[in-house]
PDB file of C-alpha atoms in Angstrom:
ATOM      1  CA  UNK A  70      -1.722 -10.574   6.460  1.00 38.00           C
ATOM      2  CA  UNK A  71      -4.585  -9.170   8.082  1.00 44.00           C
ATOM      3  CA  UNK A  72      -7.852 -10.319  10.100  1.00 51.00           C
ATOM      4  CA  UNK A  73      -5.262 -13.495  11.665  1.00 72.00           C
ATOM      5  CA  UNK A  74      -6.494 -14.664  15.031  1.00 71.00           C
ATOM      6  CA  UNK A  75      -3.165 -16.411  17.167  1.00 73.00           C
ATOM      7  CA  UNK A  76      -4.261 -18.683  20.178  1.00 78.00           C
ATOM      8  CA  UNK A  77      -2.658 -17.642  23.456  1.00 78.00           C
ATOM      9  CA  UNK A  78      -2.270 -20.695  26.293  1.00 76.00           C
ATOM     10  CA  UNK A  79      -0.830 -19.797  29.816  1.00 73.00           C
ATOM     11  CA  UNK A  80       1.818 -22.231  30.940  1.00 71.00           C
ATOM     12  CA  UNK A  81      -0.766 -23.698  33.705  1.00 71.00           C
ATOM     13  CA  UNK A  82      -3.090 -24.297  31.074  1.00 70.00           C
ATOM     14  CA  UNK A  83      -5.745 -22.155  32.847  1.00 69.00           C
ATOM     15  CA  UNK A  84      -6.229 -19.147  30.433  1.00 71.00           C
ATOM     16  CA  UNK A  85      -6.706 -19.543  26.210  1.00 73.00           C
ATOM     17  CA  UNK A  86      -7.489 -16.745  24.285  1.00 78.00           C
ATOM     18  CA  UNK A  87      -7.770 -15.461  20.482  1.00 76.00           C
ATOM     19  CA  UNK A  88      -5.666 -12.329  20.008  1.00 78.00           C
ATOM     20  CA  UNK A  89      -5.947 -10.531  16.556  1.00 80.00           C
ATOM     21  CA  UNK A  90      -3.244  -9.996  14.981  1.00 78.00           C
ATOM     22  CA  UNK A  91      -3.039  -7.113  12.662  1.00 78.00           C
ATOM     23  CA  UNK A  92      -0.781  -4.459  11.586  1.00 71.00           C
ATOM     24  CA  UNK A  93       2.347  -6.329  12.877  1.00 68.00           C
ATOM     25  CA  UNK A  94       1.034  -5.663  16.614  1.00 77.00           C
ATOM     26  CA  UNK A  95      -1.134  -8.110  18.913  1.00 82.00           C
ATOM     27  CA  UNK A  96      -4.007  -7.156  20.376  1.00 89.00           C
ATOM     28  CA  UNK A  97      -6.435  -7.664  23.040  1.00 90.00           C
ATOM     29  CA  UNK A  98      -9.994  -6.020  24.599  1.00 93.00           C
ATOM     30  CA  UNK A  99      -9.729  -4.722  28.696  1.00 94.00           C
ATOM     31  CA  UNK A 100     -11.986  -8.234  29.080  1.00 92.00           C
ATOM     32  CA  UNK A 101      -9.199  -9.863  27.486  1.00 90.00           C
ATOM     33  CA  UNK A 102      -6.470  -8.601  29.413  1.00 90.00           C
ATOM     34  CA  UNK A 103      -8.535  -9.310  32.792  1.00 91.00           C
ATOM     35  CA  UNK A 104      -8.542 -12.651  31.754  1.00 88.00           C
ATOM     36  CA  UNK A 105      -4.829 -12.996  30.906  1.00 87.00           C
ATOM     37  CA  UNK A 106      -3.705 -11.623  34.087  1.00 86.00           C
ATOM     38  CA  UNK A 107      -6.567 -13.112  36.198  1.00 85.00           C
ATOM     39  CA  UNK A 108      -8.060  -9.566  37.326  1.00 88.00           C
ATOM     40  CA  UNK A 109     -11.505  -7.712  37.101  1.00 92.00           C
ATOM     41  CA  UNK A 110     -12.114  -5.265  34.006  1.00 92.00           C
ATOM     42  CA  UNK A 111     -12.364  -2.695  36.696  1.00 94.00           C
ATOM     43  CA  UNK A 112      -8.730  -2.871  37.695  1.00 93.00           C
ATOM     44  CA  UNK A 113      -7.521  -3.215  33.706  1.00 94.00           C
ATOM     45  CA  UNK A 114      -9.253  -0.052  32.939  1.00 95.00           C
ATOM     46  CA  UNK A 115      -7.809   2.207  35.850  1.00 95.00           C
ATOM     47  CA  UNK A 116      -4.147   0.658  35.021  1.00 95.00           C
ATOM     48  CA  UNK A 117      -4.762   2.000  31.172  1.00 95.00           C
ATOM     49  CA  UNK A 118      -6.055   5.457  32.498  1.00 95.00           C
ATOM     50  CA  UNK A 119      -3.106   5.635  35.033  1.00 95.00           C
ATOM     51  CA  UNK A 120      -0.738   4.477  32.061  1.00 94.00           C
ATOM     52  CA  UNK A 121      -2.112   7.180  29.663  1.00 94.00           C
ATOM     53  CA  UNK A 122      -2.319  10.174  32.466  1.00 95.00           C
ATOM     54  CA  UNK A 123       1.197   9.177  33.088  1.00 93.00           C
ATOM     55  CA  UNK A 124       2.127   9.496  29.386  1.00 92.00           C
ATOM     56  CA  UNK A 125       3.973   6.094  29.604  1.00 91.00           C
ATOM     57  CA  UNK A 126       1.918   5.700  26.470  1.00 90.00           C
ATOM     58  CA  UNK A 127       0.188   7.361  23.522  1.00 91.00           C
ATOM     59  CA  UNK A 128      -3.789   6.160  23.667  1.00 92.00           C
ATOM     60  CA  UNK A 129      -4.177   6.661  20.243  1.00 91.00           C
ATOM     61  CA  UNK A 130      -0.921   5.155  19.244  1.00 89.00           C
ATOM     62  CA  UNK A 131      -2.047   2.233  21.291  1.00 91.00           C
ATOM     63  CA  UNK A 132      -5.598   1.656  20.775  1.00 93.00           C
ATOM     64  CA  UNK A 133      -7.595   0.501  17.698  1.00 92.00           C
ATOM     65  CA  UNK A 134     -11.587  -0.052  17.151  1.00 91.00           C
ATOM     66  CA  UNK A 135     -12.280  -3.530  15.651  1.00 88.00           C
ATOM     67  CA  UNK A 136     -15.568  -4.940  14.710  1.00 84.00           C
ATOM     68  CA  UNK A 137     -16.159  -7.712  16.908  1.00 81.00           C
ATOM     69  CA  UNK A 138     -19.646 -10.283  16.594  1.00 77.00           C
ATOM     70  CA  UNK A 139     -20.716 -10.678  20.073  1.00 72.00           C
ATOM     71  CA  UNK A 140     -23.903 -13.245  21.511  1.00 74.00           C
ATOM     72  CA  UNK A 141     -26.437 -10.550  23.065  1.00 73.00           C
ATOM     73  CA  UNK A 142     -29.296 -13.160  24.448  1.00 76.00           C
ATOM     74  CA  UNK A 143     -30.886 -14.661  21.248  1.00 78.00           C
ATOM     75  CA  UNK A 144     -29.464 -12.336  19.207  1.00 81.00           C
ATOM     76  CA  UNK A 145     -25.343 -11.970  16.860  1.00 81.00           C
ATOM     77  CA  UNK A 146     -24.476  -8.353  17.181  1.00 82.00           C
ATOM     78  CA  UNK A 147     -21.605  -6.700  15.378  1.00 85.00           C
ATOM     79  CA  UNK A 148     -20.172  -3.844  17.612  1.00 86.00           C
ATOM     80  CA  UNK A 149     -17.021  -1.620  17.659  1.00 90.00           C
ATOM     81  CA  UNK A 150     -15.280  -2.806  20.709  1.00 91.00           C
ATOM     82  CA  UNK A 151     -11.935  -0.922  21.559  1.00 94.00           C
ATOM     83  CA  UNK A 152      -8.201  -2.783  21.245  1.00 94.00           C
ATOM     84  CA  UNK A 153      -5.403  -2.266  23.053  1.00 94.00           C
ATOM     85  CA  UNK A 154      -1.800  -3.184  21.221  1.00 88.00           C
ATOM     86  CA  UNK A 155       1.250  -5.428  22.634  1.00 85.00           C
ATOM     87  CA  UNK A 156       2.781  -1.717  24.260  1.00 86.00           C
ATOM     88  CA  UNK A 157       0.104  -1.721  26.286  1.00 90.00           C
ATOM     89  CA  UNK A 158      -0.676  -5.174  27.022  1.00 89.00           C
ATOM     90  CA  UNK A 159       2.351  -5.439  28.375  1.00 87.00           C
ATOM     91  CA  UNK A 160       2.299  -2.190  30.582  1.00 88.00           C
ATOM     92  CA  UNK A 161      -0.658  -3.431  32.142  1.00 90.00           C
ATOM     93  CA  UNK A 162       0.910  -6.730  32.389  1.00 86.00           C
ATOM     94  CA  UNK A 163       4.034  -5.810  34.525  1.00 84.00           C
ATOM     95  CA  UNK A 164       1.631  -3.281  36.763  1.00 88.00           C
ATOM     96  CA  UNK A 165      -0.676  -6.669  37.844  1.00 86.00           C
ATOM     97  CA  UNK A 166       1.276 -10.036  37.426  1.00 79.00           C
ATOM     98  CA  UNK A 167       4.849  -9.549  36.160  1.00 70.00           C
ATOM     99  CA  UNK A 168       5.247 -13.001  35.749  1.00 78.00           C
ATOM    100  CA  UNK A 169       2.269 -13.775  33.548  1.00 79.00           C
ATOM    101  CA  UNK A 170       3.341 -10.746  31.471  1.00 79.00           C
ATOM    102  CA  UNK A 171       7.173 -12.081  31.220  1.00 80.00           C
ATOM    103  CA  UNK A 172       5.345 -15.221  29.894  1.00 82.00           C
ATOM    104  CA  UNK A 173       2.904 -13.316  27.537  1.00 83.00           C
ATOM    105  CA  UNK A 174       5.976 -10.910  26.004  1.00 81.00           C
ATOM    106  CA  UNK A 175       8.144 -13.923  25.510  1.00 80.00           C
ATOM    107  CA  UNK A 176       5.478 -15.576  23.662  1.00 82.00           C
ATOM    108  CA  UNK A 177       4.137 -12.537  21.862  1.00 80.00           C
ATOM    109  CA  UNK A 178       7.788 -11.674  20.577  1.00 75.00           C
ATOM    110  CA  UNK A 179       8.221 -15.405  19.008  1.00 73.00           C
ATOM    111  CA  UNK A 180       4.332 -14.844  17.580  1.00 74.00           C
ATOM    112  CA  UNK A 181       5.212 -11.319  15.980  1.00 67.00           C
ATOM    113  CA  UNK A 182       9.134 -12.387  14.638  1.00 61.00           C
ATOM    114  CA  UNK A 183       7.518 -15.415  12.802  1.00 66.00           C
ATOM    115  CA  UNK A 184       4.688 -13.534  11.735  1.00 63.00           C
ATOM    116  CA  UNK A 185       6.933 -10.616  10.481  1.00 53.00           C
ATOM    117  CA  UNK A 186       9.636 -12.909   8.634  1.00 50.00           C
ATOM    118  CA  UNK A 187       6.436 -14.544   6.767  1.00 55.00           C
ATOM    119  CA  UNK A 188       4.814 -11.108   5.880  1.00 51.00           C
ATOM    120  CA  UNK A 189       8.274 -10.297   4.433  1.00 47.00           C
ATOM    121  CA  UNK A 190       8.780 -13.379   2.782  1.00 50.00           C
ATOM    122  CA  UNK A 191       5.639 -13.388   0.951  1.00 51.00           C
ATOM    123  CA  UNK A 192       6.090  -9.414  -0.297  1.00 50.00           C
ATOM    124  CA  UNK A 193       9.622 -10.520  -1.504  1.00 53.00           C
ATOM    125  CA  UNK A 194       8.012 -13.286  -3.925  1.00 54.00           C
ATOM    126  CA  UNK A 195       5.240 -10.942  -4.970  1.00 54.00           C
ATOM    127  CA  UNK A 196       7.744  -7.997  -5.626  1.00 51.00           C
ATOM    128  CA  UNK A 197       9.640 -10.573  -7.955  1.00 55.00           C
ATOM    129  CA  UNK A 198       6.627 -12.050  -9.555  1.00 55.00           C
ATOM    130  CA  UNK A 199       5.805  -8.580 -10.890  1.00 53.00           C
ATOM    131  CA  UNK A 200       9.184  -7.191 -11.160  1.00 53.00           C
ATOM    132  CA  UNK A 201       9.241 -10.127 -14.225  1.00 53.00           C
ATOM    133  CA  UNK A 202       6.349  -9.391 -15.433  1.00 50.00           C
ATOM    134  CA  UNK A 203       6.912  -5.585 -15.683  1.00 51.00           C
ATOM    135  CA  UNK A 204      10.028  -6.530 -17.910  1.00 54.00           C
ATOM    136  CA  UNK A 205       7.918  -8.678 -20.009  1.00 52.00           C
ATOM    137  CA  UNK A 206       5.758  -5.662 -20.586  1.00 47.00           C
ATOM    138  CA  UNK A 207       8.344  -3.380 -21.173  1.00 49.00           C
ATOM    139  CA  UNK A 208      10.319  -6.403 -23.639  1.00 52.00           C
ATOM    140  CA  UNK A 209       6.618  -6.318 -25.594  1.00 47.00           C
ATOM    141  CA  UNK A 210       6.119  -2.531 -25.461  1.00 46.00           C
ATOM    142  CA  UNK A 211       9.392  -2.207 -26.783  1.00 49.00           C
ATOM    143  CA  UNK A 212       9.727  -4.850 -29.600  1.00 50.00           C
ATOM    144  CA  UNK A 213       6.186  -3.605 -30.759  1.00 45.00           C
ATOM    145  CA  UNK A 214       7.185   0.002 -31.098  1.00 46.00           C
ATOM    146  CA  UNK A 215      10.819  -0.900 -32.949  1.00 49.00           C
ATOM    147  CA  UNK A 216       8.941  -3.102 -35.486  1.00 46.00           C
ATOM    148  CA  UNK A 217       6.179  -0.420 -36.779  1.00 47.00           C
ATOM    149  CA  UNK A 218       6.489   0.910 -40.412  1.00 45.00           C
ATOM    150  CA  UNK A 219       6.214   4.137 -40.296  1.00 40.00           C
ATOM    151  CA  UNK A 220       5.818   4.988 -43.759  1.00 40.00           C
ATOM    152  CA  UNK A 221       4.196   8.148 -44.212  1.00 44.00           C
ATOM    153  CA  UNK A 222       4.938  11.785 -43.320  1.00 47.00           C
ATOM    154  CA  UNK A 223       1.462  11.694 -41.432  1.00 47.00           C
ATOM    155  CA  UNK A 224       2.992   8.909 -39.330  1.00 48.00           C
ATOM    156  CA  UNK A 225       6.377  10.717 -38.869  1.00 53.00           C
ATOM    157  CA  UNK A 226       4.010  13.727 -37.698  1.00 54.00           C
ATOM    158  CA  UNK A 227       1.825  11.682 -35.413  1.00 52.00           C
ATOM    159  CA  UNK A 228       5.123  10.091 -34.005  1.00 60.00           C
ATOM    160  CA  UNK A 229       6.598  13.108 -33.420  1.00 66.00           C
ATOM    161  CA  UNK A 230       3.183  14.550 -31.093  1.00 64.00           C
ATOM    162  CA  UNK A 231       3.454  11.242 -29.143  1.00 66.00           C
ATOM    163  CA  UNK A 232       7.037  11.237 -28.341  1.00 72.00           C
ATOM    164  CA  UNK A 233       6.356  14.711 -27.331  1.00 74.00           C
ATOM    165  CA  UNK A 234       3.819  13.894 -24.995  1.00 68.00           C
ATOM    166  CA  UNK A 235       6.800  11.094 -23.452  1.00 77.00           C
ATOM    167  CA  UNK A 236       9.365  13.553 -23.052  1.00 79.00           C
ATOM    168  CA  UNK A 237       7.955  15.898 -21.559  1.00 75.00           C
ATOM    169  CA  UNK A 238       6.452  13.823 -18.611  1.00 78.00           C
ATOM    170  CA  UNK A 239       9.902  12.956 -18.007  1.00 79.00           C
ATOM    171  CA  UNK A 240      11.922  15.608 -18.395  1.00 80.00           C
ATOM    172  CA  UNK A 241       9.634  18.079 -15.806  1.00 80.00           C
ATOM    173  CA  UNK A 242       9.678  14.873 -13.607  1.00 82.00           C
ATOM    174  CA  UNK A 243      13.407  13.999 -14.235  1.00 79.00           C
ATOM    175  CA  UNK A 244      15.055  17.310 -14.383  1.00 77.00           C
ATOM    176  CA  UNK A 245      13.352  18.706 -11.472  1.00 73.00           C
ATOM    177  CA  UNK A 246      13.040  22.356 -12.943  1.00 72.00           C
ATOM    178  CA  UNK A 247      10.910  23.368  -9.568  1.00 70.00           C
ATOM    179  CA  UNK A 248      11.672  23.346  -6.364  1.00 65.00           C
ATOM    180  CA  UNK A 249       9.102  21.428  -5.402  1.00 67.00           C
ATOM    181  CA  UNK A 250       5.915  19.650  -6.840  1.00 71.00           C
ATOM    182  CA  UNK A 251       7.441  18.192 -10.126  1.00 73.00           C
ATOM    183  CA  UNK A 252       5.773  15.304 -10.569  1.00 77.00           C
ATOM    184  CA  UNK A 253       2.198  17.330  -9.811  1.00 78.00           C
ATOM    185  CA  UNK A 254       3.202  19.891 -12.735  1.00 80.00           C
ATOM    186  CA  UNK A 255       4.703  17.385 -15.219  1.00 77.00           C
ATOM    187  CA  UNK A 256       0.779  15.570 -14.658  1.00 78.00           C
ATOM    188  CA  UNK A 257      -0.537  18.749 -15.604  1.00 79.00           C
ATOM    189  CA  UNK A 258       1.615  19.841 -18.604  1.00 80.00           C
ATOM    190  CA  UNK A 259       1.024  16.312 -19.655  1.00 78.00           C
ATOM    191  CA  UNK A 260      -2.922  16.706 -19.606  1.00 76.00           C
ATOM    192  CA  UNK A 261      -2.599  20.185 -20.922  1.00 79.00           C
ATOM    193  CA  UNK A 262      -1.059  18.905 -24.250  1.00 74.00           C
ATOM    194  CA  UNK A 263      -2.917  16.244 -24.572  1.00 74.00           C
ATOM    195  CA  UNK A 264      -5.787  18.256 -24.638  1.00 76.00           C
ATOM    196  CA  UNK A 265      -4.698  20.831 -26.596  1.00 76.00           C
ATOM    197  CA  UNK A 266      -3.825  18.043 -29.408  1.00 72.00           C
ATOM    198  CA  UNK A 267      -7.153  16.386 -28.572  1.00 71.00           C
ATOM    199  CA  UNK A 268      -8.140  16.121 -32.570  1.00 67.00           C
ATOM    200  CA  UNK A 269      -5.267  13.448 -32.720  1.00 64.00           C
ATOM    201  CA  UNK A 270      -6.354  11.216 -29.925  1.00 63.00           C
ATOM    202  CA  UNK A 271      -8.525   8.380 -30.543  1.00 61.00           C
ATOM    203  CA  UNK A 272     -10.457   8.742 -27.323  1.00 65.00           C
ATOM    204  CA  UNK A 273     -11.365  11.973 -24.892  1.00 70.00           C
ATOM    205  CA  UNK A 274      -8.376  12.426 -22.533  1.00 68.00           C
ATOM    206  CA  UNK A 275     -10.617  11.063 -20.317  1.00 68.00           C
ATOM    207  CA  UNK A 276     -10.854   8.087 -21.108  1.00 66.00           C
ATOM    208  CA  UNK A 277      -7.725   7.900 -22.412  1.00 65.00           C
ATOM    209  CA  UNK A 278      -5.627   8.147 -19.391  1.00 70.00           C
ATOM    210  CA  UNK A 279      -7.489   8.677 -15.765  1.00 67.00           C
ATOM    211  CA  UNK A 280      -5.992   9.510 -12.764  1.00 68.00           C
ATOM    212  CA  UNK A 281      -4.696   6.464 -11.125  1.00 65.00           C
ATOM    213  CA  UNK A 282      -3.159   5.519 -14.075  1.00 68.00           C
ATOM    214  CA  UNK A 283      -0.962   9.014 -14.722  1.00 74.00           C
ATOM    215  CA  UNK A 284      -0.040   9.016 -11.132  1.00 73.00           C
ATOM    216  CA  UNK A 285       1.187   5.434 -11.246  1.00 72.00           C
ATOM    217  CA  UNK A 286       3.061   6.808 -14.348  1.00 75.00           C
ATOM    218  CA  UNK A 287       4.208   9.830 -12.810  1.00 79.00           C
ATOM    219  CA  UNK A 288       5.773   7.988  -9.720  1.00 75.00           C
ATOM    220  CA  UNK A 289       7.302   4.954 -11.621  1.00 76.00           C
ATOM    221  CA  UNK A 290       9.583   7.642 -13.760  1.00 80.00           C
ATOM    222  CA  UNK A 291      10.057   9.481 -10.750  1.00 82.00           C
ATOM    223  CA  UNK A 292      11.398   6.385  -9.136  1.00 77.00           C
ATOM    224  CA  UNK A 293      13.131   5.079 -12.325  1.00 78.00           C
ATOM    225  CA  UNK A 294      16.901   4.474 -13.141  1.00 81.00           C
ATOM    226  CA  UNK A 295      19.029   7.059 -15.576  1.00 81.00           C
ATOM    227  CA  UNK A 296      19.184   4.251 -17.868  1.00 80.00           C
ATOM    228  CA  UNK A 297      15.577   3.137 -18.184  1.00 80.00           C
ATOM    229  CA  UNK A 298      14.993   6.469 -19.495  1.00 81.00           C
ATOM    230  CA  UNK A 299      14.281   5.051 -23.272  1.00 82.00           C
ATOM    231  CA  UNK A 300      12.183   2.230 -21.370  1.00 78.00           C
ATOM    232  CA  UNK A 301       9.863   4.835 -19.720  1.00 78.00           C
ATOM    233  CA  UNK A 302       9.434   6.999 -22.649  1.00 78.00           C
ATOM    234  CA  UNK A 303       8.109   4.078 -24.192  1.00 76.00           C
ATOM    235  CA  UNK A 304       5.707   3.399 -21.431  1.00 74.00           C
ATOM    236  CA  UNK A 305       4.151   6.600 -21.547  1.00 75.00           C
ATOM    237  CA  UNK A 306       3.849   6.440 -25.080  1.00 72.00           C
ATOM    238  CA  UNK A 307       2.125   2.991 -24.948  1.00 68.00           C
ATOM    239  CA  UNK A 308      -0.921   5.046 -23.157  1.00 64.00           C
ATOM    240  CA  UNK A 309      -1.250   6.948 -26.077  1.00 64.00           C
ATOM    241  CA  UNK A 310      -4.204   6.452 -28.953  1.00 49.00           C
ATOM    242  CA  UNK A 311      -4.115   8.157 -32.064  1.00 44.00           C
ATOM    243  CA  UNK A 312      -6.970   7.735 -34.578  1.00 37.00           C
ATOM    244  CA  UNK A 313      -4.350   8.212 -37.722  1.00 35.00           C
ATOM    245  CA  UNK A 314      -3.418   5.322 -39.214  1.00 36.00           C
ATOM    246  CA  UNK A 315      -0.039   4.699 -40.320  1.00 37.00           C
ATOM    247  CA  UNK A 316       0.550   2.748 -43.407  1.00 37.00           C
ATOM    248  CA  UNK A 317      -2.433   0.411 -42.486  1.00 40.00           C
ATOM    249  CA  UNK A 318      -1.862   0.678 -39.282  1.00 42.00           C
ATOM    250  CA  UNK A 319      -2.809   1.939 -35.592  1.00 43.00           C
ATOM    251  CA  UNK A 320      -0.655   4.190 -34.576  1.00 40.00           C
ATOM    252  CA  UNK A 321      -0.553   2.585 -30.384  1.00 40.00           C
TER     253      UNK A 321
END
């Protein structure tokens, strides 16, 4: 929902301009705004310094650089050129031509509500999309790891490391045995015995787990249910390699 450009008419037909629209705000350059409220530059820029000296506004709250591709003679340049959000389009607005900014804010609300309702729809059927296909993993993860033979008392042994490993991820992140920073010590612990039992991984720790992937871990069983408890374990597990084989076969 980003880079959208939103076509602004005035009523009389006299004024169209693009407006980006990005990160659920409108905005507009000082030429812009001159344009909108039929003004010179000149007078937009000393109603934005009064508006900021007044501390009616933030300026950095307000403003935003966007690259903008402007005709200089013969030439396409690509320049940072400054933005000013809907707060203080609208200030401006109601210092120069209150009318034409009534217009513009009535406009620019209907512009940002459907624009907002669309962004949220569109989340909503992505959060679904994966929420079903996280439960398909876990259904797989946890069907694959009921159904292994473990045969031997290597396996039992190798089981017993990796289920370890699970547990106590969880527990430090779970339990909350610190007052603060949990889920940064239950990374490390987790690391730390890994490495320490590095002669029963397949891979490096490395390369086994890397650091997006452990803190994606670490906050998804921070953020998990009491009852998915068995269901995380498992997940944490499922990064796991051993190089023993257990009756024929690989351990994860």
């Amino acid at each position: 929902m980003t880079n959208n450009i939103e076509i602004y008419q005035t009523d009389d037909g006299q004024v169209q301009l693009q407006l980006r629209l990005e990160q659920e705000s409108l905005w507009l350059t000082q030429v812009q705004m001159a344009e909108l409220f039929e003004t010179s530059s000149d007078n937009i820029s000393l109603h934005l310094k009064n508006i900021y000296q007044e501390q009616e506004l933030q300026e950095l709250a307000t403003t935003e650089d966007f690259s903008v591709v402007r005709q200089e003679g013969k030439r396409q340049v690509q320049r940072q050129i400054k933005h000013y959000n809907l707060d203080a389009i609208i200030s401006v607005g109601y210092r120069v031509s209150s009318t034409r900014a009534t217009q513009f804010r009535i406009w620019a609300t209907n512009t940002l509500k459907q624009y907002l309702i669309e962004g949220y729809t569109l989340n909503q059927l992505r959060l679904q999309e994966r929420g079903v296909e996280f439960e398909q993993a876990i259904a797989l993860l946890s069907r694959t790891l009921a159904h292994q033979q473990l045969v031997s008392d290597e396996g039992e042994a190798v089981l017993a490391v990796i289920n370890d490993y699970a547990h106590l991820l969880y527990f430090v992140i779970k339990n909350h045995p610190l007052a603060d920073g949990n889920k940064r010590t239950g990374s490390f612990l987790f690391l730390w015995y890994l490495r320490v039992n590095q002669h029963l991984l397949a891979k490096p720790v490395e390369q086994l787990i890397n650091d997006n992937t452990l803190v994606a871990l670490a906050h998804l069983v921070a953020e998990s249910l009491p009852d998915q408890k068995e269901l995380m374990i498992h997940l944490v597990e499922h990064f796991i390699l051993m190089k023993a084989e257990i009756g024929g076969t690989n351990a994860i």
